Coordinates of N, CA and C in Angstrom, one line a residue:
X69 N 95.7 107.7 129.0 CA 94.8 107.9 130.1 C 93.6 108.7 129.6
X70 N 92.4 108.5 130.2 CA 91.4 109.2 129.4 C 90.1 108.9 130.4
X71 N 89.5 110.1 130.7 CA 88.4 110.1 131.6 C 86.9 109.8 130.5
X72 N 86.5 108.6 130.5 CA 85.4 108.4 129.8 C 84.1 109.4 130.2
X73 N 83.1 109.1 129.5 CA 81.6 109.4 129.9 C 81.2 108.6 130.0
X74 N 81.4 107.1 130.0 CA 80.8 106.4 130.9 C 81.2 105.8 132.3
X75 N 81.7 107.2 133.2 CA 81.7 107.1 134.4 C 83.6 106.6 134.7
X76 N 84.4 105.7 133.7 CA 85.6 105.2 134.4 C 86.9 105.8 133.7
X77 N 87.9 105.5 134.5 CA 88.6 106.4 133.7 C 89.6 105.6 133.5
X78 N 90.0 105.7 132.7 CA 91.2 104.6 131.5 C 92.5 104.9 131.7
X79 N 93.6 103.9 131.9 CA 94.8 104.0 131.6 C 95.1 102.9 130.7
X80 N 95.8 103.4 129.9 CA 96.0 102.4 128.5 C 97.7 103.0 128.4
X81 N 98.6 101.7 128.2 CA 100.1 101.6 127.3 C 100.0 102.6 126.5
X82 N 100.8 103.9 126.2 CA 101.5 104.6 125.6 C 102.1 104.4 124.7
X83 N 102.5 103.2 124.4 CA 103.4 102.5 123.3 C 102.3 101.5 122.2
X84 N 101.5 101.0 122.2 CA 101.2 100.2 122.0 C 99.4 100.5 122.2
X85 N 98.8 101.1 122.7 CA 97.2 101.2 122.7 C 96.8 100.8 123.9
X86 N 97.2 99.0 124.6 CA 96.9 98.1 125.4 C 96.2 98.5 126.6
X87 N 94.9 97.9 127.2 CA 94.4 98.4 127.8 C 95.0 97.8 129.3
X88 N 95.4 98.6 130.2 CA 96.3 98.5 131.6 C 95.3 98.6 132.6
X89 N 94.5 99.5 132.9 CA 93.6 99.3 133.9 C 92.3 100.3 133.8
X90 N 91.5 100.3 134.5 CA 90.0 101.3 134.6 C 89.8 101.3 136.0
X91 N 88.9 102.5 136.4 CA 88.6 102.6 137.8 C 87.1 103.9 137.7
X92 N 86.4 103.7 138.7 CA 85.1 104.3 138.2 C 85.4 105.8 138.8
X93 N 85.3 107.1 138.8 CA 85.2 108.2 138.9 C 84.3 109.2 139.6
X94 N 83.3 108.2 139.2 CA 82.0 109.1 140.0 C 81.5 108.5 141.0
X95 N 80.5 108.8 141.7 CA 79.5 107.7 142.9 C 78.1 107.3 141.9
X96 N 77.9 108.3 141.2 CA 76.5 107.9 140.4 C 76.6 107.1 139.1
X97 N 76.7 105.9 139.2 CA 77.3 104.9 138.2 C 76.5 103.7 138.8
X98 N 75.7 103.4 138.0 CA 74.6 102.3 138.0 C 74.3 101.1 136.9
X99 N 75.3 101.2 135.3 CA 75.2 101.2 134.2 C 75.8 100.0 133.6
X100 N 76.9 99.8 134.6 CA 78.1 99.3 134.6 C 78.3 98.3 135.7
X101 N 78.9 97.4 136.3 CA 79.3 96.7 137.4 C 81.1 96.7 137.9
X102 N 81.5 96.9 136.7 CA 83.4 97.2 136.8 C 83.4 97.0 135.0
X103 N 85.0 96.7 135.1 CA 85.9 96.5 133.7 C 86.1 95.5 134.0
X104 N 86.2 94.7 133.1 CA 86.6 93.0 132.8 C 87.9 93.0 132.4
X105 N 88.7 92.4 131.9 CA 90.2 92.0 131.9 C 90.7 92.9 130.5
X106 N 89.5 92.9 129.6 CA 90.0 93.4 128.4 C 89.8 94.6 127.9
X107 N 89.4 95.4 129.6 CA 88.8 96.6 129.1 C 87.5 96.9 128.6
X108 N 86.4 95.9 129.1 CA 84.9 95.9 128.3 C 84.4 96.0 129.2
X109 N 83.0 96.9 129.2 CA 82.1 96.9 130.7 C 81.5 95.6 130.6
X110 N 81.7 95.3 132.3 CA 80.4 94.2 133.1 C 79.2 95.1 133.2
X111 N 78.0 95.0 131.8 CA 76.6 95.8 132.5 C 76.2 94.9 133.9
X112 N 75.4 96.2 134.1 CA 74.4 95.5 134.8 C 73.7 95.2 135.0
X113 N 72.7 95.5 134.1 CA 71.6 94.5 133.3 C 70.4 95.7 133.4
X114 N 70.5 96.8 134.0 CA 69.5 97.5 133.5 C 69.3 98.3 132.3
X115 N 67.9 98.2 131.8 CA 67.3 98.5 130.2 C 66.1 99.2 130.4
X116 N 66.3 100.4 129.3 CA 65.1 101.2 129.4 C 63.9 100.5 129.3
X117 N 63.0 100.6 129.8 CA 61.9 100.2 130.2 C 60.6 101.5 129.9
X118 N 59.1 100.8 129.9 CA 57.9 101.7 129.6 C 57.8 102.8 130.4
X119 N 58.0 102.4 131.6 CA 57.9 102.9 132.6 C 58.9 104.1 133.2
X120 N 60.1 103.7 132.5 CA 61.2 104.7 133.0 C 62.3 103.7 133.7
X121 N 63.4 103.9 133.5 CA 64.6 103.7 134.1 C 65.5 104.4 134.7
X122 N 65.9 104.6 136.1 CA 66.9 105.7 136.4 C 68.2 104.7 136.0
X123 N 69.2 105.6 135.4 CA 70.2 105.0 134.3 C 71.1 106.5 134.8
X124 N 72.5 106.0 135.5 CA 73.2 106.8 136.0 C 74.8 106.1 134.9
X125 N 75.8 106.9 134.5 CA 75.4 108.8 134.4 C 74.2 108.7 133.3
X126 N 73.7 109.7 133.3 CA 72.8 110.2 132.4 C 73.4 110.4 131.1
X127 N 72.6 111.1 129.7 CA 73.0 111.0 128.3 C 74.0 112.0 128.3
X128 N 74.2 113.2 129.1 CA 75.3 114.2 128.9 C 76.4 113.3 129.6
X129 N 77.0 111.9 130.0 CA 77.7 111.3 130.2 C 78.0 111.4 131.4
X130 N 79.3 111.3 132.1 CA 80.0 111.8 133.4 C 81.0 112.6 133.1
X131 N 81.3 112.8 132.0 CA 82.0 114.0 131.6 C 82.0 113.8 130.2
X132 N 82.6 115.4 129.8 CA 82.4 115.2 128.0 C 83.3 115.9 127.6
X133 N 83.3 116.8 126.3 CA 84.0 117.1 125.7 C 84.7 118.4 125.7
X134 N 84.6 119.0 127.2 CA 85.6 120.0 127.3 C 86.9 119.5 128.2
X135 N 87.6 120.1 128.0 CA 89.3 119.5 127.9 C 89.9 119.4 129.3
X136 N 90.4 117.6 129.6 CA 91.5 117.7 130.5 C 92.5 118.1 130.5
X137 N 93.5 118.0 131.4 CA 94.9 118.4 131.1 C 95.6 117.7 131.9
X138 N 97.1 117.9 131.9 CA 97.8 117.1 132.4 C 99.1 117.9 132.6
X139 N 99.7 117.3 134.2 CA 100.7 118.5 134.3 C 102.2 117.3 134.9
X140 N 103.2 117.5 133.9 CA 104.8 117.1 134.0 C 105.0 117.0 135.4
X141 N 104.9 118.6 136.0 CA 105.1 119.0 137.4 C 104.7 118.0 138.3
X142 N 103.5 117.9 138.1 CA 102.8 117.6 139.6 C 102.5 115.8 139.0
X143 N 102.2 116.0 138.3 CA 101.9 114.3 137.6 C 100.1 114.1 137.7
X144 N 99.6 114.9 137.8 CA 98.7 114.6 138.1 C 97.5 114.8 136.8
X145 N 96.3 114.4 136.7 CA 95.8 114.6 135.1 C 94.0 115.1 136.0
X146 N 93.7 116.4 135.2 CA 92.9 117.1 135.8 C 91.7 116.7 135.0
X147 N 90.7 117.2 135.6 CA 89.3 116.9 134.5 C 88.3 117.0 135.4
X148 N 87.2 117.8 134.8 CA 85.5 117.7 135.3 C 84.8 116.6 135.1
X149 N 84.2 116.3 136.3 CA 83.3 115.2 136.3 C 81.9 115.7 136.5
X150 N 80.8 115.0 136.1 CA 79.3 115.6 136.3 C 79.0 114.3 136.8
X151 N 78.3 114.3 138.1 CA 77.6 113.8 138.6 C 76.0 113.6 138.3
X152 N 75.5 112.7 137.5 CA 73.9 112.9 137.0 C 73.3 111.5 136.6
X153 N 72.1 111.5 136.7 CA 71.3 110.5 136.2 C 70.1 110.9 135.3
X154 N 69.6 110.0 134.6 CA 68.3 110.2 134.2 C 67.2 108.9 133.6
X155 N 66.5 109.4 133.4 CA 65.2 108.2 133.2 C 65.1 107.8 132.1
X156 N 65.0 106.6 131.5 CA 65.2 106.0 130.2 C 64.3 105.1 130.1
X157 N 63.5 105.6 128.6 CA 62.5 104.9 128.5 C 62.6 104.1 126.9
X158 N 61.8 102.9 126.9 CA 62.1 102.0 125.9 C 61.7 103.1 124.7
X159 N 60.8 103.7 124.5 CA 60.8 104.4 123.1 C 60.5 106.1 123.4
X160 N 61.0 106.3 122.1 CA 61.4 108.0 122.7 C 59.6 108.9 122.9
X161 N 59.6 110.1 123.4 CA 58.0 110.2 123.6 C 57.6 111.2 122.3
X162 N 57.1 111.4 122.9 CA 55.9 112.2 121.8 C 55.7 113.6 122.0
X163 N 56.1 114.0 120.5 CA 56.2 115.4 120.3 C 54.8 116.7 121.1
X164 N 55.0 117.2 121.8 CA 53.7 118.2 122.5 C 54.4 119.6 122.5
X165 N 53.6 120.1 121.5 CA 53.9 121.7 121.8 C 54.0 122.3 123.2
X166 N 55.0 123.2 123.0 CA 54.6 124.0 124.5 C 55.7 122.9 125.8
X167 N 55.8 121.6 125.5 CA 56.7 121.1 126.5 C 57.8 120.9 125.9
X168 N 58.7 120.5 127.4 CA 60.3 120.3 126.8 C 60.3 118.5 126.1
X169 N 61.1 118.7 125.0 CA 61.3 117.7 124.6 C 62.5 117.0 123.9
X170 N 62.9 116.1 124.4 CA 64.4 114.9 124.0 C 64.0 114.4 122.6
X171 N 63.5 113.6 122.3 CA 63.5 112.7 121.5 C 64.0 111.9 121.1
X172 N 64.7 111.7 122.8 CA 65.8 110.4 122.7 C 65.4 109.2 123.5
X173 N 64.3 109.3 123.9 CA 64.0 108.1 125.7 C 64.3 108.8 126.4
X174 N 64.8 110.3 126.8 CA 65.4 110.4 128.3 C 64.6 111.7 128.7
X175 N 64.6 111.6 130.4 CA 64.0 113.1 131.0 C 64.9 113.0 132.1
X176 N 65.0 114.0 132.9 CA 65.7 114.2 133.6 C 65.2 113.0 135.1
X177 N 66.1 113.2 135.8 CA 65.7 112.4 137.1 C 65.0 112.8 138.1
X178 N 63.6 112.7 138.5 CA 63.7 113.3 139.6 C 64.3 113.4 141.4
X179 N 64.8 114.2 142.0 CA 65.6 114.0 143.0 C 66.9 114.1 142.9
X180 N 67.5 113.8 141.5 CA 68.8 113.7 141.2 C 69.1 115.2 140.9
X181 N 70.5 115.8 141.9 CA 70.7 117.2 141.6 C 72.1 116.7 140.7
X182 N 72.1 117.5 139.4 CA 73.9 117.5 138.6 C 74.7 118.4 139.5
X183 N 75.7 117.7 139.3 CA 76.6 118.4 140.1 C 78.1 118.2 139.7
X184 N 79.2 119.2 139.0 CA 80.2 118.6 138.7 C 81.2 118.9 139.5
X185 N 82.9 118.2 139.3 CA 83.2 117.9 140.6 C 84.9 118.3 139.9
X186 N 85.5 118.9 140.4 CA 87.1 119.2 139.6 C 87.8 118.6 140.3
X187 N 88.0 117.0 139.4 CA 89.2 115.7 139.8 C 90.7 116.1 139.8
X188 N 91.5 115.6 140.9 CA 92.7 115.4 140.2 C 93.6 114.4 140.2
X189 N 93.4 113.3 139.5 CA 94.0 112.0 139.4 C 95.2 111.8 139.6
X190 N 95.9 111.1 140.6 CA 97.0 110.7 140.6 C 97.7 109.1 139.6
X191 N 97.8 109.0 138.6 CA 98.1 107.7 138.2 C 98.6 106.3 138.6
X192 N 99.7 107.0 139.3 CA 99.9 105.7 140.1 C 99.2 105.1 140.9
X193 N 98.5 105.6 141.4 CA 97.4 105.0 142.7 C 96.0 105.0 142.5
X194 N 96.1 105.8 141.0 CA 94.7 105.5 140.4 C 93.0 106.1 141.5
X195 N 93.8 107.0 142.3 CA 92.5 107.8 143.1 C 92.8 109.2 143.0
X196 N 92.0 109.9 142.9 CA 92.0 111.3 143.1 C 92.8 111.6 144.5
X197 N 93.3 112.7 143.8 CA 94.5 113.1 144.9 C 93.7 114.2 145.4
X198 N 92.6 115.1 144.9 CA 92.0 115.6 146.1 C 90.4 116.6 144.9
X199 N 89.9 116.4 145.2 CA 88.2 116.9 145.0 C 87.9 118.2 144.8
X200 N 87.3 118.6 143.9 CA 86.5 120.4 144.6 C 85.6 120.5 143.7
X201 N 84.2 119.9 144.6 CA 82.9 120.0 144.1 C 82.4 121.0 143.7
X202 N 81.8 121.7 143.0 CA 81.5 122.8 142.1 C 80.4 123.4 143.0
X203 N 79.8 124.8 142.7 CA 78.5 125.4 143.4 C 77.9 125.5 142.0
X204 N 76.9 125.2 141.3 CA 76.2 125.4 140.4 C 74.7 124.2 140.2
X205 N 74.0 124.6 138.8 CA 73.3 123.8 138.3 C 74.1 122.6 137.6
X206 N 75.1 122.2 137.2 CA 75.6 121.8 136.3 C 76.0 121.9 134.9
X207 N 75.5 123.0 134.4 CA 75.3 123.4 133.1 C 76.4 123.5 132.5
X208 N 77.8 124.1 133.2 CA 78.8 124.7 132.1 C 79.5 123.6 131.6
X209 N 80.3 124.0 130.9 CA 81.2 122.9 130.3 C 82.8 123.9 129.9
X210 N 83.0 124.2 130.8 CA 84.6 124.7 130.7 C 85.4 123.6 131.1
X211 N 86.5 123.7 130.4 CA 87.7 122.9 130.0 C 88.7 123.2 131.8
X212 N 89.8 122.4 131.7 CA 90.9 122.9 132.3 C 92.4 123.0 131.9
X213 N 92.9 123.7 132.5 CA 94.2 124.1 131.6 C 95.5 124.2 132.8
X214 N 96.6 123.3 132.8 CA 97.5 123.5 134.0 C 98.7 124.4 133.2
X215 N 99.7 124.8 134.3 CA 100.8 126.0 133.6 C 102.3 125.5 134.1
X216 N 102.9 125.6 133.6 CA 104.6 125.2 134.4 C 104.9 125.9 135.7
X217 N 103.6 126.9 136.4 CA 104.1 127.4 137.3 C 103.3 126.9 138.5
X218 N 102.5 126.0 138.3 CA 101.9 124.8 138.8 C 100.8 125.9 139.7
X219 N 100.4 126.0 138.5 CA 98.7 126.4 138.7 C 98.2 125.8 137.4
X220 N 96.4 125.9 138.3 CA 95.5 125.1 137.4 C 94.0 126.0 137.2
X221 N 93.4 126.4 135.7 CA 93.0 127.4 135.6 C 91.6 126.5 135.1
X222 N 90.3 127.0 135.1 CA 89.4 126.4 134.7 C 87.7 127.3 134.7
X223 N 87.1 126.9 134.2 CA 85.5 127.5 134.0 C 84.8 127.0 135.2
X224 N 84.3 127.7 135.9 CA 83.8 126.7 136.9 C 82.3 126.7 136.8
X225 N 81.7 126.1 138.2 CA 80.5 126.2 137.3 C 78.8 127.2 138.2
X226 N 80.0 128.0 138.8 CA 79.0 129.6 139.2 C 79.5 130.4 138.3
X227 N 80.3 130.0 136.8 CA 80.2 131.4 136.0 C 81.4 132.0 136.3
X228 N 82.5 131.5 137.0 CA 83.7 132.4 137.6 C 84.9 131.4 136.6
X229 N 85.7 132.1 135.9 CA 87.2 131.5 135.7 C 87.9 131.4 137.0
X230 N 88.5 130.3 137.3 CA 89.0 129.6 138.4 C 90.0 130.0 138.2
X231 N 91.6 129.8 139.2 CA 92.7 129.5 139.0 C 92.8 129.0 140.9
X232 N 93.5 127.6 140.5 CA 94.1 127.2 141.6 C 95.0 126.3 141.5
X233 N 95.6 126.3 143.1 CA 97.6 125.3 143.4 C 97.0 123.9 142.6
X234 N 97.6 123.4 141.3 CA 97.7 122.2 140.7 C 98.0 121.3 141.7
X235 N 98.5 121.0 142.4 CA 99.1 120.4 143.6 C 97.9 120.2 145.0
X236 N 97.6 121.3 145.2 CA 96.7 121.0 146.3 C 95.1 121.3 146.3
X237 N 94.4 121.7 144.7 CA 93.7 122.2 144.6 C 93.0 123.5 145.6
X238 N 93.8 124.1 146.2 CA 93.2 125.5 147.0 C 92.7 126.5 146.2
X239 N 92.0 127.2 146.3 CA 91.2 128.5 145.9 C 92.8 129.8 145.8
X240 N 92.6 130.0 144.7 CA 94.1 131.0 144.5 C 93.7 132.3 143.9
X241 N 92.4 132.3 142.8 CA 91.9 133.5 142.6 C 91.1 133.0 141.5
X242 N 89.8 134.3 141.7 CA 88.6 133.7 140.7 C 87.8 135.1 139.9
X243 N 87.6 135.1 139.1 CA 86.7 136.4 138.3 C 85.5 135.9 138.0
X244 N 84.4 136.6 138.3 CA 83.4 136.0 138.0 C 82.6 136.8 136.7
X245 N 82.1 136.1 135.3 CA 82.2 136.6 133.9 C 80.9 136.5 133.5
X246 N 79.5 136.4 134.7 CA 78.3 136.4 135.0 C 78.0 135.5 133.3
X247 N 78.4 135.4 132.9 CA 78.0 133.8 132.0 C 78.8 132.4 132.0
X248 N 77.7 131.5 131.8 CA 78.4 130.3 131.4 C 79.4 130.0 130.9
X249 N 80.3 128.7 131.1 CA 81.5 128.5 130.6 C 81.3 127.3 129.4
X250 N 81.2 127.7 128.2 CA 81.7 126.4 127.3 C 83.0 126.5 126.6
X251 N 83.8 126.6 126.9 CA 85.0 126.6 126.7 C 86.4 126.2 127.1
X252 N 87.2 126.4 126.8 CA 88.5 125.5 128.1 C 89.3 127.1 128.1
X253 N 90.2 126.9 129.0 CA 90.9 128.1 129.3 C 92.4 128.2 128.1
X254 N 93.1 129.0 127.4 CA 94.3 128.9 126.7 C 94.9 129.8 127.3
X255 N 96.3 129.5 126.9 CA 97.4 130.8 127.3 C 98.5 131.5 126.1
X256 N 98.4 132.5 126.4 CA 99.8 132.9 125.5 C 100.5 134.0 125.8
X257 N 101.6 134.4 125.0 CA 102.4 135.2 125.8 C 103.0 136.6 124.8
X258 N 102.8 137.7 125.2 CA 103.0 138.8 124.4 C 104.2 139.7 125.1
X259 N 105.3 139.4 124.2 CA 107.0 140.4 124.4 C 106.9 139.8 126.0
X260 N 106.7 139.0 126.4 CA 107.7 138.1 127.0 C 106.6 138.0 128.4
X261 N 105.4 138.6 128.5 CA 104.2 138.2 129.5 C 103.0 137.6 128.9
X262 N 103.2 136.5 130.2 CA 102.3 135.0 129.8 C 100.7 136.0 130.1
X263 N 99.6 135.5 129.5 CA 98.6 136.0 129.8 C 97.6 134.2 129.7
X264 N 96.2 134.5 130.4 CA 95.6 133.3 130.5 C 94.1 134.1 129.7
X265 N 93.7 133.0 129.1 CA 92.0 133.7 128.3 C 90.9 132.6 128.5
X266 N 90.1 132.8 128.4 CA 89.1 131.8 128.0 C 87.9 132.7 127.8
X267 N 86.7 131.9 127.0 CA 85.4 132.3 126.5 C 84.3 132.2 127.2
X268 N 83.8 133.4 127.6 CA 82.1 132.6 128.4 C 81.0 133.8 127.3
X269 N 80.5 132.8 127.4 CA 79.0 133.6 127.0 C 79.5 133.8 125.3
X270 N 79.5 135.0 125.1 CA 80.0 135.8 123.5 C 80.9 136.7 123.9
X271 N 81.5 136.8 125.6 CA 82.8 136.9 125.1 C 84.2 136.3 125.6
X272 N 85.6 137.0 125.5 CA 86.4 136.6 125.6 C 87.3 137.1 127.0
X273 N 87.8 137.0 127.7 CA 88.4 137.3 129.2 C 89.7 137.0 129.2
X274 N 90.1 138.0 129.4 CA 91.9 137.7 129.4 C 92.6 138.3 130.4
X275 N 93.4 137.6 131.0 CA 94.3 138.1 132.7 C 95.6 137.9 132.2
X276 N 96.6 138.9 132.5 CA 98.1 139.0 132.6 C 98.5 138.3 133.6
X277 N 99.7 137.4 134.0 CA 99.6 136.9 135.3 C 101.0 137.4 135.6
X278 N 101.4 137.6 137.2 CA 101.9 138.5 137.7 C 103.7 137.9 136.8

């Protein structure tokens, strides 16, 4: 199983590689039309252009490379999704002092707010078993981390380490570490108490849990 950045998220045979099914994840997915039989996107025919293309998700993907997780308990497989688009142009622009610049084809969208979204997939039925849209700009990129005591711990993205019910995603307690999260959450355990950490900013945050 594996939540792409191009918006769908994969279940593939465990034994074998074999691609079993895809299903799309986000609402802002424009890029694509579905999965075909073999696991290959149906585009849909739009191409950067002179002018500009709005091209959903955008180049930071629909999600990236901070870490899902997956919990025995609950069955369910967790992950941040980013909701975003942006404008794609046939060739990349031109270097100007003083402005922001890609130098990839892309600028942001106008109108389009990022927004990421903490999924929790149920496999079998292939839909999120229940949502919790984020309050921020979009920016962070904290990981998630579930526990055998069926909590689910995460970066969110007002700058607060999360913890909430794996099961029902409810609000269960939050610290707020007034920096960004690029990191995923880890745990370890010292003479016999589990403790939970993660990284924001330059530094490091660590909670005993009861």
């Amino acid at each position: 199983m594996e939540a792409n950045r191009n918006g769908f998220f994969y279940v593939l045979d465990r034994t074998n590689g074999k691609f079993l099914s895809a299903v799309p994840f986000v609402e802002k997915l424009n890029w694509a039309k579905g999965i075909d039989a073999q696991g290959r996107p149906i585009r849909s025919g739009l191409q950067p252009t002179a002018g500009g293309t709005r091209i959903c998700p955008g180049f930071t993907g629909a999600t990236n490379w901070y870490s899902p997780s997956y919990s025995p308990t609950t069955r369910l497989f967790y992950f941040l999704a980013e909701e975003n688009c942006n404008i794609f142009f046939v060739k990349p622009e031109e270097f100007s002092e003083g402005r922001t610049y890609y130098s990839t084809g892309a600028r942001q969208s106008p109108g389009d707010h990022r927004q990421k979204i903490l999924l929790a997939y149920d496999l079998a039925s292939e839909k999120p078993v229940w949502r919790s849209p984020q309050v921020g700009s979009g920016h962070s990129a904290g990981g998630t981390m579930t526990t055998a005591g069926g909590l689910l711990f995460f970066g969110d993205d007002a700058q607060s380490f999360e913890g909430v019910d794996a099961q029902t995603g409810k609000p269960l307690w939050h610290f707020n570490t007034g920096q960004n999260m690029h990191a995923s959450p880890m745990s370890y355990a010292v003479n016999g108490k589990q403790y939970v950490a993660i990284a924001a900013g330059s530094d490091i945050f660590s909670f005993g849990l009861p």
